[in-house]
Coordinates of C-alpha atoms and ligand atoms in Angstrom, one line a residue:
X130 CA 187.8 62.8 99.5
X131 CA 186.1 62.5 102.8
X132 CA 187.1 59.5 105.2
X133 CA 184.9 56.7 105.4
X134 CA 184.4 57.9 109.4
X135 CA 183.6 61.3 107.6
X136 CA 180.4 59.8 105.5
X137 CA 179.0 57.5 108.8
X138 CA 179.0 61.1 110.5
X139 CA 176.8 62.3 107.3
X140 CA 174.8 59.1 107.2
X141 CA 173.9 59.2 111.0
X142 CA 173.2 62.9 111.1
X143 CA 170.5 62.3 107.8
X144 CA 169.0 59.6 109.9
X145 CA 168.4 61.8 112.9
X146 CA 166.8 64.3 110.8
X147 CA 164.4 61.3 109.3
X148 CA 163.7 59.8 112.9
X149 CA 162.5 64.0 113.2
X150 CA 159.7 63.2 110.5
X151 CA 159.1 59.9 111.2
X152 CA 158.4 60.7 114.8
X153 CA 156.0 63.7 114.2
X154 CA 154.5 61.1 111.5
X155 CA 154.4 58.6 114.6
X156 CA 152.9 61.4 116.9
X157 CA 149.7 62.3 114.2
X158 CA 148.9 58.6 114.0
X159 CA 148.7 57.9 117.8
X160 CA 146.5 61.1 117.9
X161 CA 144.6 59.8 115.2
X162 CA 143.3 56.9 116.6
X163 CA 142.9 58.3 120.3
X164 CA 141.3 61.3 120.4
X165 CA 141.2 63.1 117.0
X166 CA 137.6 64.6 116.3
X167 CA 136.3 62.3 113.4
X168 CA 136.1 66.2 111.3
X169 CA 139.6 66.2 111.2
X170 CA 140.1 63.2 109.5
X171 CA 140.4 64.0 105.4
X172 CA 142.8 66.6 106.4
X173 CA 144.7 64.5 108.8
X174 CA 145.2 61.8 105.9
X175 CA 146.7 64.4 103.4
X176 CA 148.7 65.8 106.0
X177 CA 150.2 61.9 106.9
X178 CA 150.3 61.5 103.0
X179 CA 153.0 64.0 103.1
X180 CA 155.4 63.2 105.5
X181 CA 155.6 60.0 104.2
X182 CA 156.3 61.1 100.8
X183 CA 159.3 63.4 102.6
X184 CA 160.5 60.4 104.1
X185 CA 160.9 58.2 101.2
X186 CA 162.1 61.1 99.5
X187 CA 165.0 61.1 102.1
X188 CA 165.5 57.4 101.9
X189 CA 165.6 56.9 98.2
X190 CA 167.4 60.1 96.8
X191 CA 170.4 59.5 94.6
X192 CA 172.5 61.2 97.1
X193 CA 171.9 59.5 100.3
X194 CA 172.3 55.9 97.8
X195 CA 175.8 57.3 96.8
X196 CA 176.4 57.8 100.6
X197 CA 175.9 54.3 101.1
X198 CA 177.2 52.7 97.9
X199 CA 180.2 54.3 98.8
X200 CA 180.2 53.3 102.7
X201 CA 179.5 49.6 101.9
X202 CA 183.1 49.3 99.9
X203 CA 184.7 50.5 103.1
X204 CA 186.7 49.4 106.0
X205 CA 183.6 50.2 108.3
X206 CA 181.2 47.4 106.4
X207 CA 183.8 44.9 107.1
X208 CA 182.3 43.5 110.0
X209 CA 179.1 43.5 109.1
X210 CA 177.2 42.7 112.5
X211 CA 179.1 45.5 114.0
X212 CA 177.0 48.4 114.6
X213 CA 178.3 50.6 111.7
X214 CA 179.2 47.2 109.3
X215 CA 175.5 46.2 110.2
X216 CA 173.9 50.1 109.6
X217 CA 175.8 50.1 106.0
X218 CA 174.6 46.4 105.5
X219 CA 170.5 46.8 106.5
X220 CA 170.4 50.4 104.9
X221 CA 172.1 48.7 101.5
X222 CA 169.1 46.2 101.4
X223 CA 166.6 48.4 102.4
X224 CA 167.8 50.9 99.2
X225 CA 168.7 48.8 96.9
X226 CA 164.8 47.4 97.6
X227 CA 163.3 50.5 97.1
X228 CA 165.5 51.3 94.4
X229 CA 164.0 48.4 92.1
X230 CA 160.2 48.8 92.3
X231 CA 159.3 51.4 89.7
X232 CA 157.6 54.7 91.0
X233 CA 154.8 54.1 88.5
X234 CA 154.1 50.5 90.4
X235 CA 154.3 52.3 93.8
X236 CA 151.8 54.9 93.3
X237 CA 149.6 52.4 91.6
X238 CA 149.6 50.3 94.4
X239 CA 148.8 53.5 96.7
X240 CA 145.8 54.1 94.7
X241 CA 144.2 50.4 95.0
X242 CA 145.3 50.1 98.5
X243 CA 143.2 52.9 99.6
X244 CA 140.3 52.3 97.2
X245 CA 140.2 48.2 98.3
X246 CA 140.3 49.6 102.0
X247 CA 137.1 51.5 101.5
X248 CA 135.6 48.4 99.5
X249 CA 136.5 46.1 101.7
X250 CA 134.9 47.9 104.9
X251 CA 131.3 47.9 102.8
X252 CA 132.1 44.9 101.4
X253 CA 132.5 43.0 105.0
X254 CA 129.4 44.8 106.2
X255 CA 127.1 43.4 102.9
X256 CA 128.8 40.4 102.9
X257 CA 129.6 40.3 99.7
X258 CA 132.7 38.3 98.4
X259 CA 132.1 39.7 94.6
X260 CA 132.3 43.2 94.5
X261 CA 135.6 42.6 96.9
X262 CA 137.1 40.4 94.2
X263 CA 138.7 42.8 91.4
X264 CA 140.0 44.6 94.2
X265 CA 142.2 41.6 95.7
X266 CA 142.9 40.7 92.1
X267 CA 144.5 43.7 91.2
X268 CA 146.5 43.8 94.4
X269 CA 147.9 40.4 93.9
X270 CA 148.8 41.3 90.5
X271 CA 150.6 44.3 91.1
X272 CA 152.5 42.4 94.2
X273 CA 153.6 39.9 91.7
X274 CA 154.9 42.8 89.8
X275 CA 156.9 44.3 93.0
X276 CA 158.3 40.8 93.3
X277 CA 159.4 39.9 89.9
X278 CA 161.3 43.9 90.2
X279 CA 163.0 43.0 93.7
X280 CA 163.8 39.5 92.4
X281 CA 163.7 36.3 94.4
X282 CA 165.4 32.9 95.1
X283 CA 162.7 30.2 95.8
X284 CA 159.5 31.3 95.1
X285 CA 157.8 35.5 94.5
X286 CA 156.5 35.1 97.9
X287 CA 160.3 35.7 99.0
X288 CA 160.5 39.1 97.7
X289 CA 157.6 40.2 100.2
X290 CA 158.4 38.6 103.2
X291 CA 161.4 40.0 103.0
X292 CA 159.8 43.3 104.1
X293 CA 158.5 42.4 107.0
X294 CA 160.5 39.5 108.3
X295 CA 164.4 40.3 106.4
X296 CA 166.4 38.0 105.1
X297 CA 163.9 35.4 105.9
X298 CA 163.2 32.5 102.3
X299 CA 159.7 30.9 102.1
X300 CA 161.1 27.9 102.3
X301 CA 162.4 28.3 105.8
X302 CA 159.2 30.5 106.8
X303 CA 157.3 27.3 105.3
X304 CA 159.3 24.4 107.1
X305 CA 158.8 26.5 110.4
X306 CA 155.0 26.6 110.0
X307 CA 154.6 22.9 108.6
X308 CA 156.1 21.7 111.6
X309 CA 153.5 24.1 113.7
X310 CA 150.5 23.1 111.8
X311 CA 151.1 19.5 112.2
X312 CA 152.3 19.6 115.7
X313 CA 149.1 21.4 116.2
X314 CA 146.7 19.6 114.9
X315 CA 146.4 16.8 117.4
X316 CA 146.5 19.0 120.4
X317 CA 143.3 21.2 118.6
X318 CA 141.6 17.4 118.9
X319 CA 142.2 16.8 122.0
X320 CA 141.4 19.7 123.6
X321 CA 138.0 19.7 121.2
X322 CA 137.4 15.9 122.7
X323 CA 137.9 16.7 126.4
X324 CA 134.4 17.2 128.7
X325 CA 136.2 19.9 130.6
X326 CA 135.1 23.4 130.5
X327 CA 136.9 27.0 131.9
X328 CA 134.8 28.8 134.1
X329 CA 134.7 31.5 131.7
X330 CA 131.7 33.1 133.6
X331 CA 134.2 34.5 135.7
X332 CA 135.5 36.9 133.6
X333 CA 132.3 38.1 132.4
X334 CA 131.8 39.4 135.8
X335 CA 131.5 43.2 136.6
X336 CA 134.8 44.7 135.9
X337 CA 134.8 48.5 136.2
X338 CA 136.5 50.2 133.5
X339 CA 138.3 53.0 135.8
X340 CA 139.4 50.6 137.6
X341 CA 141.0 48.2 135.1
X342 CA 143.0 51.0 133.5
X343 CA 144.7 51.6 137.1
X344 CA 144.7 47.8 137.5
X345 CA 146.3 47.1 133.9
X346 CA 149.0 49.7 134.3
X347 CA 150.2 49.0 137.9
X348 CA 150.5 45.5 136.2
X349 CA 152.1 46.5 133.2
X350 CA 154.6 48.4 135.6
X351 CA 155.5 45.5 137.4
X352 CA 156.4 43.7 134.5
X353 CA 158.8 45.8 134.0
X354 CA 157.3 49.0 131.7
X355 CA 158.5 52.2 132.4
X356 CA 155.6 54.6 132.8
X357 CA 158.0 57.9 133.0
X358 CA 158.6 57.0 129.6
X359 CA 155.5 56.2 128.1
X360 CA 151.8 56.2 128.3
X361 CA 148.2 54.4 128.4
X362 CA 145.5 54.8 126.7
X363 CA 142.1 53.6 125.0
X364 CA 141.9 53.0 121.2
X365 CA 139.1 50.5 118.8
X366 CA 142.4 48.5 117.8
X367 CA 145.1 48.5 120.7
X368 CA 148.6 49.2 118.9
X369 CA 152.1 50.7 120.6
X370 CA 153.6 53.6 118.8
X371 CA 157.1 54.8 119.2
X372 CA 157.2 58.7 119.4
X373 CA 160.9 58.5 120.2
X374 CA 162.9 57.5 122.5
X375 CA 161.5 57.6 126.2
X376 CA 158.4 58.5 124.8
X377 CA 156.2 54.9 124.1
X378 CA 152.7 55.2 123.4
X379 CA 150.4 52.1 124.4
X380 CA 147.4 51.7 123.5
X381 CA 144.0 48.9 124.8
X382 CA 140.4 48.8 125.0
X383 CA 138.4 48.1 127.9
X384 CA 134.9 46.2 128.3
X385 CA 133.2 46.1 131.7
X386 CA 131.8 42.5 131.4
X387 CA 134.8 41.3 129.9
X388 CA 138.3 40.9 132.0
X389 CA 140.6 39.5 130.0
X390 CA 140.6 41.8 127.1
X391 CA 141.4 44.9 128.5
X392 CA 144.0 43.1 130.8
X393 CA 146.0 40.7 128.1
X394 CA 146.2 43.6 125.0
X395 CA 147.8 45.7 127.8
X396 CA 150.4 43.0 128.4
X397 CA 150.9 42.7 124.7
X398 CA 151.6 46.1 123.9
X399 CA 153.5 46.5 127.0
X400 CA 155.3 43.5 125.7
X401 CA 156.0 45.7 122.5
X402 CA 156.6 48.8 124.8
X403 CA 159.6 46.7 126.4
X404 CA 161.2 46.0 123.5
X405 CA 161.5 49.4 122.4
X406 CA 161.9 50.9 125.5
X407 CA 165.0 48.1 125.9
X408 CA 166.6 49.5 122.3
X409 CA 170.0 51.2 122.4
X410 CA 168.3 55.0 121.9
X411 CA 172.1 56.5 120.9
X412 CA 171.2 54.2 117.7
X413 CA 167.4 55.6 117.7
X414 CA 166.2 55.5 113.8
X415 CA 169.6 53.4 113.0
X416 CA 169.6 49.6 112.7
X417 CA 171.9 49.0 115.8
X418 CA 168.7 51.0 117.5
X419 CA 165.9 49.6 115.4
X420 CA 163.5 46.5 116.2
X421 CA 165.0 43.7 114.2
X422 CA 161.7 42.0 112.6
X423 CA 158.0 42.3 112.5
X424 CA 158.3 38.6 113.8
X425 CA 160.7 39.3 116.8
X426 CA 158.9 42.3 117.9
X427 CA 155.4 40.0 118.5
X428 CA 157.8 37.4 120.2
X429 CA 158.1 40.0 122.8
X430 CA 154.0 41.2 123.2
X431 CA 153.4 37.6 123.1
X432 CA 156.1 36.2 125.3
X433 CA 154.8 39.1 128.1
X434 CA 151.1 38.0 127.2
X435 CA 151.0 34.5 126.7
X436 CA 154.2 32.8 128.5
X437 CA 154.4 35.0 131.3
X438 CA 150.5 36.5 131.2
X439 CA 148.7 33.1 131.5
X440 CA 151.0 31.3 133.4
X441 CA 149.8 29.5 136.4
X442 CA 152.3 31.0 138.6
X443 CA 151.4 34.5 137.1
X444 CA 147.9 34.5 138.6
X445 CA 149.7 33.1 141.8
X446 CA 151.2 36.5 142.3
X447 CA 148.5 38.2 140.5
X448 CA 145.0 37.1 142.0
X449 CA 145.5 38.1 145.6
X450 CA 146.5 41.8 143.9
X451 CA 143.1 41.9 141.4
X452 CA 141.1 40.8 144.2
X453 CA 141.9 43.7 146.4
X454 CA 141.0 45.7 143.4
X455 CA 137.6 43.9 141.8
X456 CA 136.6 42.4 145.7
X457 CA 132.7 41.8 144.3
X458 CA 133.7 40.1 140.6
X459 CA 136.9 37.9 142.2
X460 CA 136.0 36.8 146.1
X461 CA 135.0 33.5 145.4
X462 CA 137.5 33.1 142.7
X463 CA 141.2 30.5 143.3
X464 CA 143.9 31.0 141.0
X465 CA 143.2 27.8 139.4
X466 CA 140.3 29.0 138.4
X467 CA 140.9 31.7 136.7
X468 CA 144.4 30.3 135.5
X469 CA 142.2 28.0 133.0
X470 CA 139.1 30.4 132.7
X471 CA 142.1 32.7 130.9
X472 CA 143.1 29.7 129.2
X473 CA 139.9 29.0 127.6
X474 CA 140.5 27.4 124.1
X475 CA 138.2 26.5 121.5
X476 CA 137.9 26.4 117.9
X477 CA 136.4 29.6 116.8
X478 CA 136.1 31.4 113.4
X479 CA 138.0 35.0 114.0
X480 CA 141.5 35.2 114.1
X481 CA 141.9 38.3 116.7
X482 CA 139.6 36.5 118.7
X483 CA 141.3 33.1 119.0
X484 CA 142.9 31.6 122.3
X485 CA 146.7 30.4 122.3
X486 CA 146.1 27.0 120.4
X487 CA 144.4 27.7 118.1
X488 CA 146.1 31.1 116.7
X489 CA 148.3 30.1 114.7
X490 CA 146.1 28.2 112.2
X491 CA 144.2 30.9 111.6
X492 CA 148.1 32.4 110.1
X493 CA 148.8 29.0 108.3
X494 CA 145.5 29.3 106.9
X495 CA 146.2 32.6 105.5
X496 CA 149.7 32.3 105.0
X497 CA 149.3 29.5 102.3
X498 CA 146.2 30.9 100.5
X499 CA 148.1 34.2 99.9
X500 CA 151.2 32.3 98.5
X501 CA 148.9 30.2 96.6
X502 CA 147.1 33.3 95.0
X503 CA 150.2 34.7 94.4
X504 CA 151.8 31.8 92.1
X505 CA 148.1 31.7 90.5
X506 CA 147.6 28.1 92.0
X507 CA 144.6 29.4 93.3
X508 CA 142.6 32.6 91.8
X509 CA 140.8 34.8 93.6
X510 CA 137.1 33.9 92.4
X511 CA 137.7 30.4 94.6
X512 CA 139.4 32.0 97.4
X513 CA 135.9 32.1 99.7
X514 CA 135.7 27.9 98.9
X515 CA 139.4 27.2 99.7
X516 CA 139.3 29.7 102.7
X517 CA 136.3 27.3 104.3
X518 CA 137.6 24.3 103.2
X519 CA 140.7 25.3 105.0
X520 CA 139.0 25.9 108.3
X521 CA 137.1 22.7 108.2
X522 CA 140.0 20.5 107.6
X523 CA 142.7 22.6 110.2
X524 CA 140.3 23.6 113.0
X525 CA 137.1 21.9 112.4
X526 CA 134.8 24.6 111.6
X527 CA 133.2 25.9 108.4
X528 CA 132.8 29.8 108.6
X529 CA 128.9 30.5 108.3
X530 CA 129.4 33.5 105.8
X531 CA 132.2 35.4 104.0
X532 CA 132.0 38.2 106.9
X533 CA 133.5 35.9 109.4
X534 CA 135.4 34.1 107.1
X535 CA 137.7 35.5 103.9
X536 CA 136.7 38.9 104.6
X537 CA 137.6 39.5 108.1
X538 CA 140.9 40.9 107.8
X539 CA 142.2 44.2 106.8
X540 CA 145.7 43.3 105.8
X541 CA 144.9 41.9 101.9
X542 CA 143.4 45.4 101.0
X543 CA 145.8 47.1 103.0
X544 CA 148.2 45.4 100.6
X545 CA 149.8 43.3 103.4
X546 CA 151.2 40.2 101.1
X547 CA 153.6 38.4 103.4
X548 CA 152.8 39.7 106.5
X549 CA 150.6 37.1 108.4
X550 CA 153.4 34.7 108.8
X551 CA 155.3 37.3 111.8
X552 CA 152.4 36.8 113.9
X553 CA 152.8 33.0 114.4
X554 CA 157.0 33.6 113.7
X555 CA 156.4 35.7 116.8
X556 CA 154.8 32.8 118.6
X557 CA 157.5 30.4 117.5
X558 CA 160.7 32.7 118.7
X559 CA 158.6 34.0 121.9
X560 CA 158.8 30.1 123.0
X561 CA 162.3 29.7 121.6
X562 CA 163.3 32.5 124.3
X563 CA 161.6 31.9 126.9
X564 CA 162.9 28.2 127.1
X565 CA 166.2 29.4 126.5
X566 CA 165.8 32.1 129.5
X567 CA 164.2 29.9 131.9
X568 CA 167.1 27.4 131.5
X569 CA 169.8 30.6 131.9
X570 CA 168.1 32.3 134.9
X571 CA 166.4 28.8 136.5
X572 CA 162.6 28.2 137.3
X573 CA 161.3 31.1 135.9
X574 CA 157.8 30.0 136.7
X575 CA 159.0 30.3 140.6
X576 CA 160.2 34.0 140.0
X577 CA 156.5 34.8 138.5
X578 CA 154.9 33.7 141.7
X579 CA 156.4 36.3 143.3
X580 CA 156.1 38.5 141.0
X581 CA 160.0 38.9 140.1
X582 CA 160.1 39.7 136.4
X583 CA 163.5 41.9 136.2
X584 CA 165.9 38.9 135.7
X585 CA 163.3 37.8 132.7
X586 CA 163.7 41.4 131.2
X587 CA 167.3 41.8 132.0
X588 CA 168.0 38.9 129.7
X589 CA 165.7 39.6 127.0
X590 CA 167.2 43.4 127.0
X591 CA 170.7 42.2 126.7
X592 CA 170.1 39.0 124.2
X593 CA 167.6 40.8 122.2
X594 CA 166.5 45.0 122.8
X595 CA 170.2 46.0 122.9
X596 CA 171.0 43.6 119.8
X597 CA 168.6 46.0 117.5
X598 CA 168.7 45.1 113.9
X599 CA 172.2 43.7 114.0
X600 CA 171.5 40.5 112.3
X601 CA 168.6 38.5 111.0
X602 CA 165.9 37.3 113.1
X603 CA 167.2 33.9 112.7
X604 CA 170.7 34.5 114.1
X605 CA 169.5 36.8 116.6
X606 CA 167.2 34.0 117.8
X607 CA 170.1 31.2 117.8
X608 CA 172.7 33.5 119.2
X609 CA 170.1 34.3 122.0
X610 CA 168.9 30.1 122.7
X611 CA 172.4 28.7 121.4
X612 CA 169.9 26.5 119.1
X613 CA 168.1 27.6 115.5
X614 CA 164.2 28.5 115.8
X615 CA 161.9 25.1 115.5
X616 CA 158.3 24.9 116.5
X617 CA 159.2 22.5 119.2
X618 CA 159.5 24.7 122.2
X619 CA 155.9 26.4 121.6
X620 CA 154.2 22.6 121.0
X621 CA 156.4 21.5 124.2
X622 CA 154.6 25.0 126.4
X623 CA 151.2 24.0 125.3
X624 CA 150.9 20.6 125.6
X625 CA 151.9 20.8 128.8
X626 CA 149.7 23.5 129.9
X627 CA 146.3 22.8 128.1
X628 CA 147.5 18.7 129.0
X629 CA 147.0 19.8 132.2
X630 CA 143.7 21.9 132.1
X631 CA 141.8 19.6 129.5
X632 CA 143.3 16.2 130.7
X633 CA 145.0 14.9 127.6
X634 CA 148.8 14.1 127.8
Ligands
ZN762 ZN1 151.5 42.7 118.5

């Protein structure tokens, strides 16, 4: 019989062969979207295709279960947020998961995905909510099928959070975003009712594109990303890719006549580059050495983007540096200024588009019309009406056709059920931390004006990156703020800051 020790060795040394595949997965994909020639695309997708199907090959055989099965009745599983007790524990889950959704389900699901995909691009472009229809219908279906296999508490909706956000009920997920929504709602108002306007003609300005990629990633460096261990490039849809460990991919877009968005989705990938450039990398492909939720890992872009990124004290430090380097677009420019020309916010009818108040409603919005469709309380031929009703009643605005309303997003073809909550969880825990840190470390607001960011790193690496996926998002958070997650820290942040710029209090 080999020792308990004996089997970890195996388990890790499997693991380290998976990271091998998963990272040359990881490498294709990054090449895919930055530089492949568009020729090389059909063969591209077969060849990801492949390693994916090795990969949860190596995940789900009946010999690397029995591996497990027999670690988690062990001495090592005892403790199980210990490294090893909390590898045995996560990798359980994660099997056992897999384990229950029958094959024939899984390559069903493969087959409508990428079929809805290709629908839904044409589909967006015509404008036509109909032909889309049978497509979302049959996804919804077959994810209430995955979720009745995996089994749930509370409601089906459970079973696919779960993947994205573990160990994380819809009820809690729910009482988090209530409290959001309606803590939101009023500030939306007031900033709707207030005659002031951000001098937003400022960033529409002449903005060199050479010169905001130097710019962004001097910027990016000084907030603490390592550069000898990753990389910056241009993409359509800025993402950050792990290769491995000290080699982080990330990824923006630049447009000359528009500053911020270049700028802020370098600060949020950065903000993801941190966080796995802060992960223990003798735990790489391991729990102990993984990102511990979907929703943590955007606390981190959006902490570096939002919290720190459109501070006040941020563009203290910051202008004196982007004026040396944009002298014609910024001479005439203060801080304050741009500070609220940055913070511009506004009702607006695309999510990827929407400023820091209004975000998150566009993820309640979608959050409870996918758990709606999922229980059946809506069906999908009324999805269009309850999408617009939606926006009229949370954010004042009725979306002028189904392009730029139900059919903007990817993630329902894509097969993403349960997913849209992480981005405003990410939101919520971002604030969490950083109210927590600025109370540990003192005035961080004062360090950002002179552009001292290490203590505000230092703590996240040590109360989050080195934590991995130790324990649930929830814990982590409360370990880390010595209080559970609420929405209150985030409403706190920005009604003080859009209090200020649109005079409401
Ligand atoms: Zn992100």
């Amino acid at each position: 019989m080999p020792t308990a020790e004996d089997l970890f060795t195996k388990l890790r040394d499997h693991a380290a062969e998976t990271s091998y595949l998963a990272s040359a997965s990881a490498l294709l994909q990054w090449d895919q979207q930055t530089g492949m020639p568009s020729a090389g695309e059909t063969f591209r997708a077969d060849q990801l295709a492949y390693f994916s199907t090795l990969i949860h090959e190596r995940t789900t055989s009946p010999e690397y279960g029995e591996m497990i099965d027999s670690l988690a009745t062990s001495d090592l599983a005892k403790d199980k947020f210990s490294d090893e007790g909390s590898t045995i524990r996560v990798l359980k889950r994660e099997y056992d998961r897999e384990r229950k959704i029958p094959t024939a389900i899984v390559a069903e699901l493969t087959r409508v995905e990428s079929l809805a995909q290709q629908a839904w691009v044409a589909c967006r472009k015509a404008n036509d909510f109909k032909t889309f229809a049978p497509h979302l219908e049959t996804i919804f279906r077959l994810k209430r099928e995955v979720a009745a296999a995996i089994g749930y508490v509370h409601h089906p909706y459970d079973a696919l959070l779960d993947e994205y956000e573990p160990e994380l009920t819809t009820p809690e997920a729910n009482r988090l975003l209530e409290g959001l929504r309606d803590a939101l709602r009023p500030i939306v108002q007031a900033v709707v009712q207030s005659p002031n306007r951000a001098p937003v003609e400022i960033l529409h300005r002449s903005y060199p594109i050479a010169l905001q990629h130097q710019f962004g990633k001097h910027i990016a460096s000084q907030m603490g990303f390592a550069f000898h261990g990753g990389r910056l490039d241009t993409t359509a849809h800025p993402f950050c890719e792990t290769v491995g460990p000290g080699d982080i991919r990330l990824t923006t877009r630049y447009d000359e006549h528009l500053f911020g968005s270049g700028l802020y989705s370098i600060l949020h990938e950065a903000g993801h580059g941190t966080y796995e450039q802060g992960l223990r990398s003798n735990w790489y492909g391991l729990p102990p050495g993984s990102a511990c939720s979907l929703g943590v890992h955007e606390s981190q872009s959006r902490l570096w983007e939002n919290l720190v990124g459109r501070s006040r004290s941020f563009w203290t430090w910051c202008l004196p540096l982007a004026k040396a380097v944009f002298p014609d677009a910024l001479h005439d420019v203060s801080a304050e200024q741009i500070f609220f020309a940055v913070n511009e916010s506004k009702p607006s009818l695309i999510r990827v588009e929407a400023d820091e108040v209004t975000y998150n409603l566009h993820i309640i919005i979608r959050t409870e019309l996918e758990q709606e469709l999922l229980d059946e309380r809506l069906k999908v031929p009324d999805l269009p009406t309850a999408w617009n009703e939606r926006y009229q009643k949370y954010l004042g605005i009725t979306p002028t056709s189904d392009a730029n309303g139900v059919l903007q997003d990817v993630h329902w073809s894509a097969g993403l059920i349960g997913y849209f909550p992480t981005y405003s969880l990410g939101n919520i825990y971002a604030s969490c931390l950083f109210a927590a840190a600025d109370k540990a470390l003192g005035g961080l607001e004062a360090m950002f004006a002179r552009g001292e960011f290490a203590p505000l790193l230092e703590w996240l690496r040590k109360n989050i990156h080195e934590q991995g996926q130790t324990r649930p998002a929830a814990t982590l958070i409360e370990n880390a703020c010595q209080a559970k997650p609420t929405h209150e820290p985030l409403i706190e942040h920005l009604r003080t800051k859009y209090g200020a710029l649109y005079d409401f209090a």
